[in-house]
Short mmCIF file of C-alpha atoms in Angstrom, two decimals:
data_model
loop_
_atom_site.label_atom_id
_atom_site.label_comp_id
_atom_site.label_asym_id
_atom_site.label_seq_id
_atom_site.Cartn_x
_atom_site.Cartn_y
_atom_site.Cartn_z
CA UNK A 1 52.36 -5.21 -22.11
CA UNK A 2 52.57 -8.92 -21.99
CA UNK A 3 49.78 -11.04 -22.40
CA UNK A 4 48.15 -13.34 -19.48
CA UNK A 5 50.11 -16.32 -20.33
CA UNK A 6 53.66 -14.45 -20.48
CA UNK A 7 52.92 -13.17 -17.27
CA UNK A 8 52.44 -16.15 -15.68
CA UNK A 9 55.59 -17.32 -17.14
CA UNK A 10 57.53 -14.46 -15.42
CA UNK A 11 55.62 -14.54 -11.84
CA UNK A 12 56.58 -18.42 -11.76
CA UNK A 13 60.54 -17.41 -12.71
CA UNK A 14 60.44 -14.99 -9.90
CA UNK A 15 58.94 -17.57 -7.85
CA UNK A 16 61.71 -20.06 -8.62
CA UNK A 17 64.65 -17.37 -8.80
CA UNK A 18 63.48 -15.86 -5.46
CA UNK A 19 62.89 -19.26 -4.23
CA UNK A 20 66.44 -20.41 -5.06
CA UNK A 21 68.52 -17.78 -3.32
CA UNK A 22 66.09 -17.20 -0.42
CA UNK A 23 66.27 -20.82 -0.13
CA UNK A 24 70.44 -20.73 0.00
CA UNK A 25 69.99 -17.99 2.68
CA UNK A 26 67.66 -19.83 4.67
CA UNK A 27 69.58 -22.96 4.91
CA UNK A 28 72.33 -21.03 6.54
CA UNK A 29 70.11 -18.92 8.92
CA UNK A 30 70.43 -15.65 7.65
CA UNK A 31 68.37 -12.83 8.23
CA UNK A 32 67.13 -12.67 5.01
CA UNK A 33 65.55 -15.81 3.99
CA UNK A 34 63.04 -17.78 1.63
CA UNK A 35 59.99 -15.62 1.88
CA UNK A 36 62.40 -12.03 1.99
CA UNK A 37 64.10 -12.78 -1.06
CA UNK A 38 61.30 -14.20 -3.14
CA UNK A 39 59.17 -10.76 -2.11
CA UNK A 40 62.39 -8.50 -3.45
CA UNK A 41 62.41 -9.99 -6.56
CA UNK A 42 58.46 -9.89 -7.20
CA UNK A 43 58.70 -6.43 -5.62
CA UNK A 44 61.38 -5.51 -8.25
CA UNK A 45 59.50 -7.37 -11.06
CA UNK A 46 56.81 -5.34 -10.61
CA UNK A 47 57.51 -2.04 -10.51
CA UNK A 48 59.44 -2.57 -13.63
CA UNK A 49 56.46 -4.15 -15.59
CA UNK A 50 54.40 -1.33 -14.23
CA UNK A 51 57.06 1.42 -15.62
CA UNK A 52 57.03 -0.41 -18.79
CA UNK A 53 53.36 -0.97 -19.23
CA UNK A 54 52.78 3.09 -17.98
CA UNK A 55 55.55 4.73 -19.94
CA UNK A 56 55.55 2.19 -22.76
CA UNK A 57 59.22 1.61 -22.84
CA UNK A 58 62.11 0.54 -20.54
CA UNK A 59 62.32 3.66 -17.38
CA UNK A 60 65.82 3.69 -16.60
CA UNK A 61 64.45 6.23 -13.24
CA UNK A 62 62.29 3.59 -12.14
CA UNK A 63 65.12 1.12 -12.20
CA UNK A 64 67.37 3.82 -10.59
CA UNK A 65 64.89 4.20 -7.91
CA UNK A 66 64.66 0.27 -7.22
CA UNK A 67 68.46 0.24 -6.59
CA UNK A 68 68.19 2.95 -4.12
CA UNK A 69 65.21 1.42 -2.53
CA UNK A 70 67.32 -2.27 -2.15
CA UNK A 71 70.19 -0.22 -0.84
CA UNK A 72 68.35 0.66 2.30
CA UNK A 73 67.67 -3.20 2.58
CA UNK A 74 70.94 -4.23 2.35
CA UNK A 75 71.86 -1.80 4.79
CA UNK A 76 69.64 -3.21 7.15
CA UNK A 77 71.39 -6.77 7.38
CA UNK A 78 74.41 -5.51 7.74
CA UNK A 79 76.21 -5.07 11.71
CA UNK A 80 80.04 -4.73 12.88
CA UNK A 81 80.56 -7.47 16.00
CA UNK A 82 84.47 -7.62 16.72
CA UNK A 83 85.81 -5.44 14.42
CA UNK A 84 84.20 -7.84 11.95
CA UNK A 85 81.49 -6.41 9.29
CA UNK A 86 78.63 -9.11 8.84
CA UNK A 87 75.99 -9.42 6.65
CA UNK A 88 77.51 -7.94 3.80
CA UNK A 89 77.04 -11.44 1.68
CA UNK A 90 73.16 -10.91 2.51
CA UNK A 91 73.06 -7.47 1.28
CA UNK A 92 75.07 -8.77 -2.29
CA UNK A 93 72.16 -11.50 -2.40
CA UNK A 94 69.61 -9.03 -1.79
CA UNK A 95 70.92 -6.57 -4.42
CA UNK A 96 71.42 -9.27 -7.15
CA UNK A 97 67.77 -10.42 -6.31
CA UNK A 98 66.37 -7.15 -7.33
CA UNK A 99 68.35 -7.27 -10.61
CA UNK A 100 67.06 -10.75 -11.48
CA UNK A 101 63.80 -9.36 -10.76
CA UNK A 102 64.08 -6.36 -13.02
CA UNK A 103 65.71 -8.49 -15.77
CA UNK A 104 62.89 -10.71 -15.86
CA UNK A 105 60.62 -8.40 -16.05
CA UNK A 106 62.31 -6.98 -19.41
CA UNK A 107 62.56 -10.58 -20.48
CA UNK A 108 65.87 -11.34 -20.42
CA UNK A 109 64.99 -15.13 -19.69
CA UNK A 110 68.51 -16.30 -20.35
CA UNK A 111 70.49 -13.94 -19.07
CA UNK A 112 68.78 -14.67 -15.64
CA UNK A 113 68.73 -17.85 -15.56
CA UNK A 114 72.25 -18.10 -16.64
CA UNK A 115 72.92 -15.31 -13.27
CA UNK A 116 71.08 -17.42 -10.89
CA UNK A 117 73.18 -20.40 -12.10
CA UNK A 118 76.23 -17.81 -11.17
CA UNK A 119 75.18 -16.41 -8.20
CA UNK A 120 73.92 -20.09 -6.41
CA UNK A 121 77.37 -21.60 -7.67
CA UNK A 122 78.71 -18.47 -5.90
CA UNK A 123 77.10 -18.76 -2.45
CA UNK A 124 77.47 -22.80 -2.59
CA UNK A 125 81.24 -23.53 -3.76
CA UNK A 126 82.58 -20.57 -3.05
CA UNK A 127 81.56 -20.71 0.25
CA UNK A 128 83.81 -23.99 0.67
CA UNK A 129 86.56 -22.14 -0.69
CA UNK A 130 86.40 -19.52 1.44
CA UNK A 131 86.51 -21.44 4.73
CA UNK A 132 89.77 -23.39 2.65
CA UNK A 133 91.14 -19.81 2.87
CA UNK A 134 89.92 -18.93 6.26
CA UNK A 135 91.70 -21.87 8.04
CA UNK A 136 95.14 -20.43 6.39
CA UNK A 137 94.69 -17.26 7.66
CA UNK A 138 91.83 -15.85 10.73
CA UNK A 139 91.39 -13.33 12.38
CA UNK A 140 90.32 -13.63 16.13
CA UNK A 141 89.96 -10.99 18.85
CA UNK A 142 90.96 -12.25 22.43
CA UNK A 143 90.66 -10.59 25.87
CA UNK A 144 92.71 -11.69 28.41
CA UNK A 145 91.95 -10.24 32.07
CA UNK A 146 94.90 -11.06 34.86
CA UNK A 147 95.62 -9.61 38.06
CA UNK A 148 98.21 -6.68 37.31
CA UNK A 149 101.77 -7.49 36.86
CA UNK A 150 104.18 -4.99 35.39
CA UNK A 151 105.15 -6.57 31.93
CA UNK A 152 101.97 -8.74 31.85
CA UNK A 153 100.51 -7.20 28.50
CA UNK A 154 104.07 -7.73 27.33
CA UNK A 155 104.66 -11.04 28.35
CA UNK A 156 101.05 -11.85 26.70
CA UNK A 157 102.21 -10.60 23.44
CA UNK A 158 105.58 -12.36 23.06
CA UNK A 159 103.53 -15.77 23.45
CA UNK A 160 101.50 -14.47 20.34
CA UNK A 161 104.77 -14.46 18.73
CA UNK A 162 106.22 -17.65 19.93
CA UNK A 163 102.72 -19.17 18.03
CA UNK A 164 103.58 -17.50 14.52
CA UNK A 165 100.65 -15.33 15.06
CA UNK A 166 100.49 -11.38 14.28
CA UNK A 167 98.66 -9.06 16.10
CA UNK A 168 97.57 -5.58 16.98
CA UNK A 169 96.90 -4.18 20.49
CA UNK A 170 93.44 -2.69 20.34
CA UNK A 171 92.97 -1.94 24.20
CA UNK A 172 94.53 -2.02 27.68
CA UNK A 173 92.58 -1.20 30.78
CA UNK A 174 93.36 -1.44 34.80
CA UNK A 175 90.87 -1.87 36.66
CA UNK A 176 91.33 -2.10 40.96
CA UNK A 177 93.86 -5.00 41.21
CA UNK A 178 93.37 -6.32 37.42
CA UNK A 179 94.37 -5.60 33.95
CA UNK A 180 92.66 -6.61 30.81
CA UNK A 181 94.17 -6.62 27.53
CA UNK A 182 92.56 -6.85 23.78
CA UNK A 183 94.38 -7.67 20.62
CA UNK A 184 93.18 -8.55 17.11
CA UNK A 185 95.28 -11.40 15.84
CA UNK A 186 96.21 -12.89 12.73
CA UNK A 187 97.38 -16.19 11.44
CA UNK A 188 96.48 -20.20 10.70
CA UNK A 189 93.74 -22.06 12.79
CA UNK A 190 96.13 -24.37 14.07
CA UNK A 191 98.15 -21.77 15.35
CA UNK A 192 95.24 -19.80 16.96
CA UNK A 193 94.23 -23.27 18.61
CA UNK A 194 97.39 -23.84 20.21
CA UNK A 195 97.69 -20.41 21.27
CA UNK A 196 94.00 -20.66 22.85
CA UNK A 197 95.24 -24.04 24.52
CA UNK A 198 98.56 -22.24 26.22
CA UNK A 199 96.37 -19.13 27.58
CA UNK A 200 93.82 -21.64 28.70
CA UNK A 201 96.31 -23.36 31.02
CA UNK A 202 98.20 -20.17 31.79
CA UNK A 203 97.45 -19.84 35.75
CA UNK A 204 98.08 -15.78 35.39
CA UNK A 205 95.15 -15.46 33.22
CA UNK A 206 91.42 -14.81 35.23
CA UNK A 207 89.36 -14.52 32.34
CA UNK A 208 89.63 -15.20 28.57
CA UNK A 209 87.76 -14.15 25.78
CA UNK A 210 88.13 -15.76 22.17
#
């Protein structure tokens, strides 16, 4: 068991480990923040040091135990909202959190700090790459309600085309005198914005969703 001074050392890395993800999180509004992450990885510091301090040595079933405990967190912040999964960057942060916490705990000082580097380089540059790569390619769902035509759904779809967009028709519904269409679509932002900008002026079109 470490001494008093040790300890101290540890419960301010978790602090400051915590502290630096949670605070990456909370700058971008997620639902796990500051406060949620910092708690994971004391939560996971201690019940390592109190495996180690009760069994005397390293308990690789209390560390199994954590990672099925942090899986039903990360579950938690994850949802599906337009046949789009969210959260699942949360749920990475939360998982890596745990480790850091267990690592620390077994004093592997370097290691973690050398992982937190990794992991905030990960959720701050990356992130900038990633919305590089989104603007090449998106994906968008749009619904597009009109009063029924024969062809309409048709017509819709060939103006997809004419924009260099891809797509895949995930609904069609009539309803009375209307019919509403959904499609998951694929391609560049520019090409999604002048697509938007031709359905928005298209007089057949009563409602659109994008």
């Amino acid at each position: 068991m470490p001494d008093t001074e040790e300890l101290l050392i540890r419960l301010l890395l978790v602090m400051l480990v915590g502290g630096a993800i949670g605070a990456e999180r909370e700058y971008r509004n997620k639902s796990a923040g500051f406060r949620t992450m910092i708690l994971i990885c004391l939560g996971s510091f201690l019940f390592t040091t109190f495996g180690i301090a009760i069994s005397g040595s390293s308990n690789d079933r209390i560390a199994a135990n954590i990672v099925t405990g942090i899986g039903f967190l990360g579950a938690g912040v994850i949802f599906k909202s337009d046949n789009r999964i969210n959260g699942l960057t949360t749920a990475a942060a939360i998982w890596i959190t745990a480790a850091l916490g267990m690592g620390i705990a077994d004093g592997f000082y370097t290691l973690v700090l050398i992982s937190t580097g990794l992991v905030l380089f990960s959720l701050f540059i990356m992130t900038k790459l990633e919305a590089a790569i989104d603007k090449i390619n998106q994906s968008r769902t749009y619904h597009i309600k009109s009063t029924y035509r024969e062809e309409l759904m048709g017509m819709y779809e060939e103006k997809i085309k004419e924009h260099g967009l891809t797509f895949k028709r995930l609904r069609q519904s009539k309803s009375g005198e209307f019919i509403t269409g959904s499609w998951l679509v694929n391609g560049a932002e520019t090409k999604h914005t002048r697509f938007i900008k031709s359905i928005l002026h298209d007089k057949t079109v009563v409602e659109f969703q994008f």
